[in-house]
């Protein structure tokens, strides 16, 4: 058996490597990185981009001198060629994302917008429908404000904020809660509604439409990239079907 690696007193052979990677749950990460390497192989970068990427790479890792770089390379077992590839890898990945999905980003944003919109709302919840109805009538009659009632009676963490929740994306809410808030107007107090084990009273305070700004573009590109990676990994794991004659 061929020795390929020595760590302390342990010698690793070629036959042991894959079982070790599997045992330490490192094979999925290896597959992911190999998929990325293949995808970015044809991505070109200008000398200026490479120089900037290299500078940023070392700054992020606080490698301020040649000695620092050399020690870091030895620690990771990197060759000079591997280091060069590593310094531009992030840049190439970002360029790959732009080339692959940049022109589709606007349509993807509008398809996803309903999940990305945010709301600020007031919430009061209890497991007693009688109490919920009584509190709703108090709020409607302006005997007490929503905040006062929520602070005194709500059974969730929102009691600490006078019922106020958000800003939060609609996709992060219970589907029934998201539906309630989507179909109401700011300031309107909705009567008690059953959601899971709770009877809830809600009031939409503010609706915040999602915007396709730079942070959102970065986020959506990353979502598309991660979805693509997962699909590539699924395809790698799917056994080929052979048809015999």
Short mmCIF file of C-alpha atoms in Angstrom, two decimals:
data_model
loop_
_atom_site.label_atom_id
_atom_site.label_comp_id
_atom_site.label_asym_id
_atom_site.label_seq_id
_atom_site.Cartn_x
_atom_site.Cartn_y
_atom_site.Cartn_z
CA UNK A 1 0.00 0.00 0.00
CA UNK A 2 1.31 3.43 -0.96
CA UNK A 3 1.99 5.91 1.82
CA UNK A 4 0.61 9.33 0.87
CA UNK A 5 0.55 11.24 4.14
CA UNK A 6 2.22 11.17 7.54
CA UNK A 7 0.65 13.01 10.49
CA UNK A 8 2.66 12.64 13.71
CA UNK A 9 3.18 8.91 14.19
CA UNK A 10 0.28 8.06 11.89
CA UNK A 11 0.91 6.98 8.32
CA UNK A 12 -2.01 7.33 5.90
CA UNK A 13 -2.16 5.08 2.85
CA UNK A 14 -4.06 5.66 -0.37
CA UNK A 15 -6.56 2.93 0.55
CA UNK A 16 -7.29 4.60 3.88
CA UNK A 17 -7.85 8.12 2.59
CA UNK A 18 -11.43 7.87 1.29
CA UNK A 19 -12.72 5.97 4.36
CA UNK A 20 -11.08 8.57 6.58
CA UNK A 21 -12.67 11.44 4.67
CA UNK A 22 -16.03 9.70 4.88
CA UNK A 23 -15.61 8.93 8.57
CA UNK A 24 -14.87 12.58 9.36
CA UNK A 25 -17.80 13.69 7.16
CA UNK A 26 -15.48 15.58 4.82
CA UNK A 27 -16.50 13.99 1.51
CA UNK A 28 -19.46 16.38 0.89
CA UNK A 29 -17.13 19.36 1.33
CA UNK A 30 -14.59 17.78 -1.03
CA UNK A 31 -17.30 17.19 -3.66
CA UNK A 32 -18.45 20.79 -3.26
CA UNK A 33 -14.96 22.21 -3.79
CA UNK A 34 -14.31 20.00 -6.81
CA UNK A 35 -17.59 21.14 -8.40
CA UNK A 36 -16.59 24.77 -7.83
CA UNK A 37 -13.09 24.23 -9.25
CA UNK A 38 -14.54 22.75 -12.43
CA UNK A 39 -17.05 25.59 -12.76
CA UNK A 40 -14.49 28.40 -12.40
CA UNK A 41 -11.72 26.80 -14.47
CA UNK A 42 -12.55 28.90 -17.54
CA UNK A 43 -13.04 32.22 -15.67
CA UNK A 44 -10.39 34.78 -16.60
CA UNK A 45 -9.15 37.63 -14.40
CA UNK A 46 -7.13 40.71 -15.30
CA UNK A 47 -3.70 41.31 -13.72
CA UNK A 48 -5.22 44.20 -11.75
CA UNK A 49 -8.02 41.97 -10.43
CA UNK A 50 -5.52 39.29 -9.45
CA UNK A 51 -3.29 41.77 -7.62
CA UNK A 52 -6.23 43.20 -5.72
CA UNK A 53 -7.57 39.73 -4.86
CA UNK A 54 -4.15 38.67 -3.59
CA UNK A 55 -3.83 41.77 -1.42
CA UNK A 56 -7.32 41.29 0.01
CA UNK A 57 -6.70 37.58 0.61
CA UNK A 58 -3.60 38.24 2.71
CA UNK A 59 -5.23 41.14 4.57
CA UNK A 60 -8.24 39.02 5.55
CA UNK A 61 -5.89 36.42 7.06
CA UNK A 62 -3.58 39.00 8.63
CA UNK A 63 -0.58 37.75 6.69
CA UNK A 64 1.54 40.90 6.75
CA UNK A 65 4.96 39.57 5.71
CA UNK A 66 6.58 36.88 3.56
CA UNK A 67 7.43 35.02 6.76
CA UNK A 68 3.76 35.03 7.76
CA UNK A 69 2.75 33.71 4.36
CA UNK A 70 5.42 30.99 4.43
CA UNK A 71 4.43 29.83 7.92
CA UNK A 72 0.77 29.77 6.92
CA UNK A 73 1.54 27.75 3.78
CA UNK A 74 3.55 25.22 5.79
CA UNK A 75 0.75 24.89 8.33
CA UNK A 76 -1.78 24.11 5.56
CA UNK A 77 0.63 22.12 3.39
CA UNK A 78 0.17 24.45 0.41
CA UNK A 79 2.47 24.69 -2.59
CA UNK A 80 3.18 28.00 -4.34
CA UNK A 81 0.83 27.05 -7.18
CA UNK A 82 -1.94 26.14 -4.76
CA UNK A 83 -1.51 29.46 -2.99
CA UNK A 84 -1.81 31.35 -6.27
CA UNK A 85 -5.00 29.49 -7.13
CA UNK A 86 -6.39 30.07 -3.65
CA UNK A 87 -5.84 33.83 -3.70
CA UNK A 88 -8.00 34.29 -6.80
CA UNK A 89 -10.55 31.56 -6.10
CA UNK A 90 -13.05 33.83 -4.36
CA UNK A 91 -12.78 36.36 -7.18
CA UNK A 92 -13.37 33.67 -9.79
CA UNK A 93 -16.39 32.35 -7.88
CA UNK A 94 -17.95 35.82 -7.78
CA UNK A 95 -17.32 36.33 -11.48
CA UNK A 96 -18.83 32.91 -12.20
CA UNK A 97 -21.98 33.91 -10.28
CA UNK A 98 -22.29 37.12 -12.28
CA UNK A 99 -21.71 35.41 -15.62
CA UNK A 100 -24.16 32.62 -14.85
CA UNK A 101 -27.02 34.44 -13.08
CA UNK A 102 -26.36 38.18 -13.30
CA UNK A 103 -28.80 38.75 -16.17
CA UNK A 104 -31.48 36.56 -14.56
CA UNK A 105 -31.31 38.30 -11.19
CA UNK A 106 -34.09 40.82 -11.74
CA UNK A 107 -36.64 38.18 -12.79
CA UNK A 108 -35.59 35.94 -9.90
CA UNK A 109 -36.04 38.87 -7.53
CA UNK A 110 -39.61 39.51 -8.69
CA UNK A 111 -40.42 35.79 -8.47
CA UNK A 112 -39.14 35.77 -4.87
CA UNK A 113 -40.33 39.23 -3.81
CA UNK A 114 -43.40 38.04 -1.90
CA UNK A 115 -41.09 36.10 0.43
CA UNK A 116 -38.57 38.94 0.73
CA UNK A 117 -40.95 41.73 1.72
CA UNK A 118 -40.75 42.63 5.40
CA UNK A 119 -43.31 43.62 7.97
CA UNK A 120 -43.38 45.24 11.38
CA UNK A 121 -46.43 44.12 13.33
CA UNK A 122 -47.91 43.93 16.79
CA UNK A 123 -48.79 40.52 18.18
CA UNK A 124 -50.78 39.30 21.15
CA UNK A 125 -51.22 35.59 21.74
CA UNK A 126 -52.96 33.42 24.26
CA UNK A 127 -54.30 29.88 24.39
CA UNK A 128 -57.66 31.01 25.80
CA UNK A 129 -60.16 32.12 23.14
CA UNK A 130 -62.33 33.87 25.75
CA UNK A 131 -59.42 36.02 26.91
CA UNK A 132 -58.42 36.70 23.30
CA UNK A 133 -61.89 37.97 22.44
CA UNK A 134 -62.08 40.14 25.59
CA UNK A 135 -58.69 41.71 24.83
CA UNK A 136 -59.65 42.31 21.19
CA UNK A 137 -62.76 44.23 22.28
CA UNK A 138 -60.71 46.28 24.74
CA UNK A 139 -58.32 47.30 21.98
CA UNK A 140 -61.15 48.04 19.56
CA UNK A 141 -62.92 50.19 22.17
CA UNK A 142 -59.61 51.96 22.91
CA UNK A 143 -59.91 51.09 26.59
CA UNK A 144 -56.25 50.07 26.40
CA UNK A 145 -53.61 50.34 23.71
CA UNK A 146 -52.37 47.25 21.88
CA UNK A 147 -48.97 47.68 23.54
CA UNK A 148 -50.45 47.82 27.04
CA UNK A 149 -52.58 44.72 26.52
CA UNK A 150 -49.75 42.77 24.87
CA UNK A 151 -47.30 43.68 27.62
CA UNK A 152 -49.73 42.45 30.28
CA UNK A 153 -51.35 39.43 28.66
CA UNK A 154 -49.35 38.07 25.71
CA UNK A 155 -47.74 34.70 26.39
CA UNK A 156 -44.76 34.99 24.03
CA UNK A 157 -41.49 36.95 24.08
CA UNK A 158 -43.26 39.81 22.26
CA UNK A 159 -44.75 40.77 25.65
CA UNK A 160 -41.36 42.32 26.45
CA UNK A 161 -41.71 44.75 23.52
CA UNK A 162 -45.37 45.61 23.95
CA UNK A 163 -46.25 43.15 21.20
CA UNK A 164 -43.98 44.70 18.58
CA UNK A 165 -42.26 42.26 16.20
CA UNK A 166 -39.93 42.96 13.28
CA UNK A 167 -38.85 44.01 10.81
CA UNK A 168 -39.07 40.40 9.68
CA UNK A 169 -39.40 38.80 6.24
CA UNK A 170 -42.74 37.22 5.45
CA UNK A 171 -40.96 33.97 4.56
CA UNK A 172 -39.80 33.64 8.17
CA UNK A 173 -43.33 33.72 9.57
CA UNK A 174 -45.86 30.93 9.97
CA UNK A 175 -47.66 30.74 6.59
CA UNK A 176 -51.00 31.60 8.21
CA UNK A 177 -49.47 34.65 9.91
CA UNK A 178 -47.86 35.78 6.66
CA UNK A 179 -51.23 35.43 4.92
CA UNK A 180 -52.95 37.52 7.59
CA UNK A 181 -50.41 40.32 7.34
CA UNK A 182 -50.37 40.29 3.54
CA UNK A 183 -54.13 40.83 3.38
CA UNK A 184 -54.47 43.66 5.90
CA UNK A 185 -53.81 47.39 6.03
CA UNK A 186 -51.47 49.18 8.46
CA UNK A 187 -53.24 50.05 11.69
CA UNK A 188 -56.02 47.50 11.27
CA UNK A 189 -56.46 45.19 14.29
CA UNK A 190 -57.51 41.71 13.23
CA UNK A 191 -59.87 39.66 15.43
CA UNK A 192 -58.56 36.54 17.21
CA UNK A 193 -57.37 33.89 14.77
CA UNK A 194 -56.23 30.35 15.53
CA UNK A 195 -52.63 29.69 14.47
CA UNK A 196 -51.18 26.39 15.73
CA UNK A 197 -51.82 26.24 19.49
CA UNK A 198 -52.39 30.00 19.83
CA UNK A 199 -55.22 32.46 19.41
CA UNK A 200 -53.53 35.55 18.01
CA UNK A 201 -54.51 39.18 17.62
CA UNK A 202 -52.34 41.04 15.14
CA UNK A 203 -51.99 44.56 13.83
CA UNK A 204 -49.83 45.43 10.86
CA UNK A 205 -47.66 48.43 11.74
CA UNK A 206 -45.62 48.78 8.56
CA UNK A 207 -45.11 46.96 5.27
CA UNK A 208 -41.55 47.22 3.89
CA UNK A 209 -41.25 46.19 0.23
CA UNK A 210 -38.02 44.41 -0.71
CA UNK A 211 -35.61 46.39 -2.90
CA UNK A 212 -33.12 45.01 -5.42
CA UNK A 213 -30.21 46.93 -3.90
CA UNK A 214 -26.61 45.72 -3.75
CA UNK A 215 -26.97 43.66 -0.54
CA UNK A 216 -30.05 41.99 -2.01
CA UNK A 217 -28.23 41.26 -5.28
CA UNK A 218 -25.40 39.60 -3.34
CA UNK A 219 -27.86 37.57 -1.32
CA UNK A 220 -29.84 36.36 -4.34
CA UNK A 221 -26.70 35.49 -6.29
CA UNK A 222 -25.55 33.43 -3.32
CA UNK A 223 -28.95 31.70 -3.14
CA UNK A 224 -28.82 30.78 -6.81
CA UNK A 225 -25.23 29.60 -6.49
CA UNK A 226 -26.00 27.43 -3.44
CA UNK A 227 -29.06 25.93 -5.14
CA UNK A 228 -26.91 25.10 -8.16
CA UNK A 229 -24.22 23.52 -5.96
CA UNK A 230 -26.80 21.35 -4.19
CA UNK A 231 -28.26 20.22 -7.50
CA UNK A 232 -24.78 19.34 -8.81
CA UNK A 233 -24.09 17.32 -5.66
CA UNK A 234 -27.42 15.48 -5.99
CA UNK A 235 -26.56 14.59 -9.56
CA UNK A 236 -23.17 13.26 -8.47
CA UNK A 237 -24.86 11.06 -5.86
CA UNK A 238 -27.51 9.69 -8.26
CA UNK A 239 -26.36 6.29 -9.55
CA UNK A 240 -26.20 5.94 -13.31
CA UNK A 241 -28.83 3.66 -14.85
CA UNK A 242 -27.45 1.22 -17.38
CA UNK A 243 -29.62 -0.43 -20.03
CA UNK A 244 -28.40 -3.82 -21.15
CA UNK A 245 -29.17 -5.06 -24.60
#
